[in-house]
Structures are given as structure tokens and as C-alpha cells.
Amino acid sequence: MWKLKIAEGVDGPYLYSTNNYVGRQTWEFDPDAGTPEERAEVEEDRQNFYKNRYQVKPSGDLIWRKQFLREKNFKQTIPAVKIEDGEQISYEKATTSLRRAVHFFSALQASDGHWPAENAGPLFFLPPLVFAVYITGHLNTVFPAEHQKEILRYIYYHQNEDGGWGLHIEGHSTMFCTALSYICMRILGVGPDGGPDNACARARNWILDHGSITHMPSWGKTWLSILGVFDWSGCNPMPPEFWIIPSFLPMHPAKMWCYCRMVYLPMSYLYGKRFVGPITPLIEQLREELYLQPYNEIKWKQVRHSCAPEDIYYPHPLLQDMMWDSLYICTEPLLTRWPFNKLVREKALQVTMKHIHYEDENSRYITIGCVEKVLCMLACWAEEPNSNYFKKHLARIPDYLWVAEDGMKMQSFGSQEWDTGFAIQALLASNLTYEIGPVLKRGHDFIKKSQVKDNPSGDFKKMYRHISKGSWTFSDQDHGWQVSDCTAEGLKCCLLMSMLPPEIVGEKMEPQQLYDAVNVLLSLQSKNGGLAAWEPAGAQEWLEMLNPTEFFADIVIEHEYVECTASAIHALVLFKKLYPGHRKKEIENFITNAIRYLEDVQMPDGSWYGNWGVCFTYGSWFALGGLASAGKTYTNCLAVRKGVEFLLRTQGDNGGWGESYKSCPDKRYVPLEEGRSNLVHTAWAMMGLIHAGQAERDPTPLHRAAKLIINSQMEDGDFPQQEITGVFMKNCMLHYAAYRNIYPLWALAEYRKRVPLA
């Protein structure tokens, strides 16, 4: 059986940690573990997922959950409650339902204080990792037989009915992920017509019916060129010289969004070297299987701009294509020939690799995210196959792997700190402190230990990095990358905990550490009042025209975000109350400008666009909460009134809210089909309305929503897994498996605390 291991690791030549691996999540397969009944239960969960895979596409994350519940011998002893039609919700029934949710969720806490959870969903995360270990000869050591079995399960279980795979598990089929999944199956030993339900044959038919892999988007062309299934001459240039251009130029790397920078850093190194893995018999077969014409007859130059319509979210403007053409025709031929290949390209490759090593070291070889992880690891191998750099990368692969009833997948990089910050706030809102004191203490300890204690090493500004000391990351301290909303939520938790007895929740954080967190937040506010996520925004907007991807938007430069801004307002209002003398004027100006930003970016229908969750419901919850914390109310703020009207207008007939993920790419509110509700969306909307004082005006919408949440609770106190709720870059969804517990629990807690009940 598979087992989740928490905070485990031993420092050595290739693995090391800044805080004793707190927050680390790794999986281990033990062939002798589990009783026959437990193994049968896991298999039943897998089959249930497979049978219902077209109805509910995210996993229930059941394997580790059941492991933890068994280890803690959890039994739900609080009886279930139901609210009948016409019945008023009593304080007693609301409390019972809340306590059931709190006790169940508390049992899922890990020994180091965080709440583990899957954070995956995009289908282009895992195949490149398989490609990389295949190229480097480490496939069977990194992925033994049971790993390969679960990887294939994940691929099979998320194949669409038309034979393809989407950009994410709920998306329509795309050339990018269909080709990646097909090649991954073949590398893992599946024949060209193998797999359940003719998985390979159906996938290949989809690819060929849509123009073959000559119609891959640019990232796909890059990976297939690395693998040897495509030719680098069919790719648009990614010159490593980009990393040595003068800093005064507007398109300098320092002005790029960090994720974009960190993807194209190793990509440009591999492109500059024209790196190609070993051409094995399998690669030769793939060249025959995936094209409509013989491989040696393909006109590579002519397919550089080809992309399947299904993959295009951001169509490239003509100006960008002309830029690629000029680089391809004029610049690359010069840079790849003597003397420029020696004078310029070699220097550029050296500088590029220097940046890669710097980023690797400052993230303990986790890197900023999973796409970047695989590319940086392969770049290190391309530089020197037996290097310690590459071996350190291998040691951190387990940090990215996750196992659930739908198989093994690659995480974005983990949401440990993000989920735990909200979990703690939800539990605190329940006012059940004396029932769950040890849970709160462990969570508080995790948050304190996860704060980043130092800035990146050396002259970090020269390496295009921002301050990180005092911040919190999305995952754990070892990751090292500051995030503004994670920092705000971590700060908020520490401030809330400081107001409780230390004998229950542990010692409060030292003031200087709080000051460091405030410093990070203040440094990330833009002139328009909004808050960036990772690094200060401010690059010129027209640079987005140079976005080289086809399936993402707004990835070239850093932007401001509603959620980050609202989280920071909330945290700094509380900080100002508890520490009124620290940077008072700066914080007051920050809050004033941040409020203005939220008011300025409100949509005409009263909603706010959510950048990290689905979508207008999510953004509106954050915005209304941020505004309310700063003293804005329904009566004194037009933005609050409009936000309330939006939420009331979109409530469903059953009392819930349900928003389709399609709202995110379409940038307009799209309800779920057939009037379905989603409990997470319902909780967000409930809390947004409660923040805005709905209980004092007309609590009826809140009662209707609470009834839906209470009646949806399962026998053990859990809530059912429904549609995917997270998103990034507008077009790719992300599954936050803990959300189905955190937010219904939190909404019930706020409802019980702030809405008058019988």
C-alpha cells in the first residue's frame, strides 16, 4: 500500500533543509502494508473514481486521508443533523454540524502541524518529468514498477471520451497534453495499441485527426525536440543571449514575471545547446506514429507557427510572429557560427547556467515550480551528467509526487502553507478553541517554523530576486519563494494566535518576525494600490504582446491581484491594531491605496475577477472581506453594495452558488450547468455576504446557503468532492483537495458566530 510520510529527510551530500524538513510530503510504497480489507477498500475507491470520472474529475484525495484516520483511530461520534424544508436552523444544529466538521478535519492534521492535500490538475506537469528521467537513464530508479503503474492509472483515468487529454483534468482535449500523455504511455511500456479502452490508439487517432504533432504549441515543440521526436528547427528561437542583454532594455529578464523567467531560463539553455536526448528505437517509432508524413520529409521551418486551434487561448499577434521570424532568419544563423558561437553563445550559456544554479541552490533544488523543476534538472544533466547539481535535483523529485485514488500525479509544488493558513483561521472562527487546543498549537508551530528567515543568498538583486526575509511561501520554508497573499495569511494567523492564551496555542511570534512580514507586504504594493504576488510589478504592459505561449495569458510581467491586495489589507489592519506604533503612516497609506485599487478594478456587474480561484465568486469573497476589515460597509461604500448585489443575484434555487471554471478563461460569469451548486463556492459567497453585513439586512440568503452545506455533510463529517476550484493564469485549473473541508467549515463557523439563530 501507499503511505504518506511527513517531514522526513536526512541531510546529506544531495539533500538538505533549512528547517528540518517541516512541511515535506513524500510517498512510500510498502508491498506488505495494510490488511486485505484495507487494500480492498483502496481498490474500491479507485474503481468508484473510474466509474464516475466524467461526473467528478478531481480526486477525493482518499488514500492519505484514510491512512491518517486509521492511524488516529478516528470515529465520528457526533450524530449527523439535517435541516428539513420549512425548518429554521437552530444554534444547536449549526453547532453540531460545525463540531462534526471541525473534529473530522482536525483528524487530518499532519504531525508537523500542516494539512496535507493534493495540489495538481494540469496534465502537462507529469509527462515531462517522465521524459527527463527517461533521457537521463533514471526511469526505473526514480519510478519503480508501482510508481509506473500509478502514473499510467492517472493518465488512463483522465483521458477524455474523445480520446484526448485537456490542459487540465476538466478541460477539453488539446494537442499539447494528448501528445504528452501518449508519449508518456509509450515510454512506460504501453504498446501503440495498448492501454484500457484502447487508450493509445484513441489518443493517436485524436492527434492525427487534428493535424499531428506539427500542431503542438511552443512548449510542446520544445519538449518533443528535447526528446528527439521533433526537430529544433521547427521551434521559434529561445536564445540564451537574452540573459546577457543590457538591463536598460524594456524586455530585460529582471522585468519578467518570475515564473515566465524561470521557465525560459532553462529552456533557453537547452535550446542554445540544441540538446537532444538519445535516439532510441522507441523515439524512432514515435517519429513514425505521430506524423501524417515521413519524418525526414517534414518542412520544419514551415511548422514553427502551427498550433492546433484547441490549444490556442492567446493568439500570437502578427508583430510577435515577425519578431520570431527575424530571430530565426537573421540572428540564430549568426549566433550558431564562428566566431559568434564562441564569443557570444558560449558566454550566454555560461551566464544562463549560473542563474540556474543560483535558483536551484536557493530553493534547495525544489525550484519555483514543477515545470521549472524538470527543465532545470535536465539542464544540469546536459551540462554534466554526473554532477552533484543533477544528483541534488534527483533527491527532490519525491517532493513533487502525489498519490490518490486516481493514480500518481505531479504537484504544482504543494500548498502546505497556503492551506494551513486558511485552515487555522477557519478553526479559530469556530470558537471551539478549548476542544481543539492541541490542533491549533501544532498549526501555529508549523506556521512559525515555515516563515522564511533570510533573503536569497549573495547579491540577490543582481540575480533578479526580491527580498524574501519574513515572508511565507505557498508550500514550505525550503521552497524559499515569497508570495504576498501567503505572507498576509501567515501574518494574520500569527497575529490571531497572539491574542490567545499561550498555554493553549503556544508562544506568540517575536515582534521582529512580524515586522519582517510587514516589510515584505509593503514592498510589493504598486502605484495603483494593488499588490503583486511574488515580486514588485511595474514593467510596461505592452510586453505582454511578446507572450510566447499559446495557452496562457498575462504571463510575461508581474501584475497586481485582487486576492493579494485584499489579504494584505486584512493582515495590516489587524497588525496596526496590535502594533500601532510600527510604520504607522506607511501602513495607513498602504491600506488607503489598496482600498482604492479594489474599488477601481471592480467589474461592472459588481463582482471581482479571481485570479487564483473560480472565479468571480472567489474574487468577490476576498474583496468584500478586505473592504470590510478596513471599515467599508454596505451603507458607506458603493463597491460593497454592488458586490453584495452580485452575490445575491447569482444565488441558486437550492440556496447555493455554483460557478463554472469557464468563467476564468472567458472572463465573464458562467454558472455551472443545470443549476448545480458547489459547496466551496457557496461557502465563499456566504462569507462575502457575512463580511458585508447581510445578517443585519436580511439573513434569509445565508440561512438557505447554510441549509445546503449542513445537509450536504457526510456521515463522517467530511464534505463531498465536487468540481475543481483553483486556477492560475486564467486558463489552467488547479485542484485544491483541502478546500472542500476548509471553506464549508469556515462558512458554518462565521454563520454560527455572526448570524442570529434560534
PDB file of C-alpha atoms in Angstrom, residues 74 76 97 100-102 104-105 713-719 741:
ATOM      1  CA  PHE A  74     -10.877   8.459  14.257  1.00  0.00           C
ATOM      2  CA  GLN A  76     -17.201  10.337  14.236  1.00  0.00           C
ATOM      3  CA  SER A  97     -22.728  20.311  12.168  1.00  0.00           C
ATOM      4  CA  ARG A 100     -18.599  17.369  13.243  1.00  0.00           C
ATOM      5  CA  ALA A 101     -16.687  19.213  10.517  1.00  0.00           C
ATOM      6  CA  VAL A 102     -14.067  20.510  12.968  1.00  0.00           C
ATOM      7  CA  PHE A 104     -13.129  15.362  11.218  1.00  0.00           C
ATOM      8  CA  PHE A 105     -10.813  17.988   9.752  1.00  0.00           C
ATOM      9  CA  GLN A 713     -22.297  16.944   5.126  1.00  0.00           C
ATOM     10  CA  MET A 714     -21.362  13.269   5.003  1.00  0.00           C
ATOM     11  CA  GLU A 715     -21.693  10.697   7.786  1.00  0.00           C
ATOM     12  CA  ASP A 716     -18.112  11.103   8.989  1.00  0.00           C
ATOM     13  CA  GLY A 717     -18.201  14.910   8.941  1.00  0.00           C
ATOM     14  CA  ASP A 718     -16.468  15.253   5.567  1.00  0.00           C
ATOM     15  CA  PHE A 719     -17.966  17.057   2.589  1.00  0.00           C
ATOM     16  CA  ASN A 741     -13.232  20.884   4.143  1.00  0.00           C
TER      17      ASN A 741
END
